Amino acid sequence: MADKEGIKVAKDYHVEEPFANQGDFHVKGANSLDWGMKKHLSRIFDPKTGRTVMFAFDHGYFMGSTSGLERLDLVIPKLAPHVDVLMATRGALRTCVPASLPNGIALRVTSGSSMLNDDLSHEVVAVEIEDAIRMNADCMAVQTFIGADGQLSSIDNLSRVINAGFRYSIPTLGVVAVGKEMERTDRFFKLATRILAEMGCQIVKTYYCDNFEEVVAACPVPLVIAGGKKLPEKEALTLAYRVIQGGAAGVDMGRNIFQSVHPVEMAQAVRKIVHEGATDAEAYAWYEEMTADRS
Ligand code: R5P
């Protein structure tokens, strides 16, 4: 391992230059992967736009029942037509999501903490690769805690899942956790996203920050951005617009969709930004028009 002393600060990100090993495949960093991986990635990232709207409703894995997700069986079928990928636990998927839905599946495979713990950074791999195969998961989501107490075990979890994923051509989605102890700076997100990509993740989920274009440029796989805590709809759409403008390959939004007063229209508005080139102002104007008589 290199000596930590005297390390120069990275600065030449060449943000204007496109990724140089794209080949003819639409997913960043995936040009050299095999057919099975590419097939799964094509169910996540729309080949026409190269982007994705992932809908995260895996919150129950540590929060239990959450506002907006009290009845997964009622909520998910309404939202599914407006998003590309459903990100959830196997319990939620098997009990409440019809197998007939065509969406891609991001299967959460780690767990181990709950809202009752102060330190959420200790997890285990809770889903075996055989179950991800049985469920035809398009990627496996692993929470990682860079810089936290549970860093080593989460890197161990991530490595196990990536190794199993390579055996059966299922991509791994590394999720950058943030918490009390972890900064939300570009310095932290450059470190965390790059570590996850170099570990072998095919997709990384992270957060928006200042100098986001540099975070994107330094990460050789697609970034999808979490929505985070519930914001007013206008602000959430601005966040979606900024991340797409900054070079993210999509969003993986949860609360800003399912806790919206109008979740279906909110998902559609996000979709307009991610896939149709709408600005945040255009998407919000559409949202307001669609919901005007129900506000
Ligand atoms: C990440 O920690 C989990 O996937 C969360 O359940 C998800 O990211 C939360 O999404 P949001 O912050 O948009 O509600």
PDB file of C-alpha atoms and ligand atoms in Angstrom, residues 56-63 87 108 141 143 173 175-178 205 207 225-230 252-259, ligand 1:
ATOM      1  CA  ALA A  56     -35.923   2.555  -4.397  1.00  0.00           C
ATOM      2  CA  PHE A  57     -38.375   1.091  -1.920  1.00  0.00           C
ATOM      3  CA  ASP A  58     -35.946  -1.084   0.026  1.00  0.00           C
ATOM      4  CA  HIS A  59     -36.232   1.177   3.087  1.00  0.00           C
ATOM      5  CA  GLY A  60     -38.064  -1.517   5.045  1.00  0.00           C
ATOM      6  CA  TYR A  61     -34.848  -3.524   5.308  1.00  0.00           C
ATOM      7  CA  PHE A  62     -33.834  -1.314   8.211  1.00  0.00           C
ATOM      8  CA  MET A  63     -36.715   1.150   8.721  1.00  0.00           C
ATOM      9  CA  MET A  87     -35.007  -1.668  -6.085  1.00  0.00           C
ATOM     10  CA  ARG A 108     -30.972  -5.625  -2.009  1.00  0.00           C
ATOM     11  CA  ALA A 141     -27.344  -3.989  -4.130  1.00  0.00           C
ATOM     12  CA  GLN A 143     -24.523  -1.139   1.212  1.00  0.00           C
ATOM     13  CA  LEU A 173     -24.692  -2.153  -7.403  1.00  0.00           C
ATOM     14  CA  VAL A 175     -24.377   1.758  -2.525  1.00  0.00           C
ATOM     15  CA  VAL A 176     -22.349   4.506  -0.847  1.00  0.00           C
ATOM     16  CA  ALA A 177     -23.751   4.990   2.644  1.00  0.00           C
ATOM     17  CA  VAL A 178     -23.664   8.338   4.346  1.00  0.00           C
ATOM     18  CA  LYS A 205     -25.208   4.589  -6.145  1.00  0.00           C
ATOM     19  CA  TYR A 207     -25.279  11.340  -3.608  1.00  0.00           C
ATOM     20  CA  ILE A 225     -28.034   9.221  -7.506  1.00  0.00           C
ATOM     21  CA  ALA A 226     -30.155   8.751  -4.404  1.00  0.00           C
ATOM     22  CA  GLY A 227     -32.900  11.248  -3.789  1.00  0.00           C
ATOM     23  CA  GLY A 228     -32.331  11.384  -0.028  1.00  0.00           C
ATOM     24  CA  LYS A 229     -34.764  12.925   2.407  1.00  0.00           C
ATOM     25  CA  LYS A 230     -38.055  14.231   1.079  1.00  0.00           C
ATOM     26  CA  ASP A 252     -32.363   5.874  -7.754  1.00  0.00           C
ATOM     27  CA  MET A 253     -35.050   7.819  -5.960  1.00  0.00           C
ATOM     28  CA  GLY A 254     -37.232   6.663  -3.129  1.00  0.00           C
ATOM     29  CA  ARG A 255     -38.824   9.089  -0.682  1.00  0.00           C
ATOM     30  CA  ASN A 256     -38.974  11.942  -3.177  1.00  0.00           C
ATOM     31  CA  ILE A 257     -41.287   9.779  -5.241  1.00  0.00           C
ATOM     32  CA  PHE A 258     -43.262   7.641  -2.805  1.00  0.00           C
ATOM     33  CA  GLN A 259     -43.717  10.417  -0.220  1.00  0.00           C
TER      34      GLN A 259
HETATM   35  C1  R5P B   1     -29.787   3.156   0.446  1.00  0.00           C
HETATM   36  O1  R5P B   1     -29.301   3.260   1.523  1.00  0.00           O
HETATM   37  C2  R5P B   1     -31.054   2.470   0.280  1.00  0.00           C
HETATM   38  O2  R5P B   1     -31.174   1.909  -0.985  1.00  0.00           O
HETATM   39  C3  R5P B   1     -32.163   3.393   0.584  1.00  0.00           C
HETATM   40  O3  R5P B   1     -33.288   2.701   0.957  1.00  0.00           O
HETATM   41  C4  R5P B   1     -32.467   4.265  -0.584  1.00  0.00           C
HETATM   42  O4  R5P B   1     -31.297   4.755  -1.152  1.00  0.00           O
HETATM   43  C5  R5P B   1     -33.191   5.437  -0.153  1.00  0.00           C
HETATM   44  O5  R5P B   1     -33.588   6.184  -1.250  1.00  0.00           O
HETATM   45  P1  R5P B   1     -34.025   7.670  -0.979  1.00  0.00           P
HETATM   46  O6  R5P B   1     -32.915   8.290  -0.201  1.00  0.00           O
HETATM   47  O7  R5P B   1     -34.188   8.275  -2.325  1.00  0.00           O
HETATM   48  O8  R5P B   1     -35.301   7.601  -0.203  1.00  0.00           O
END
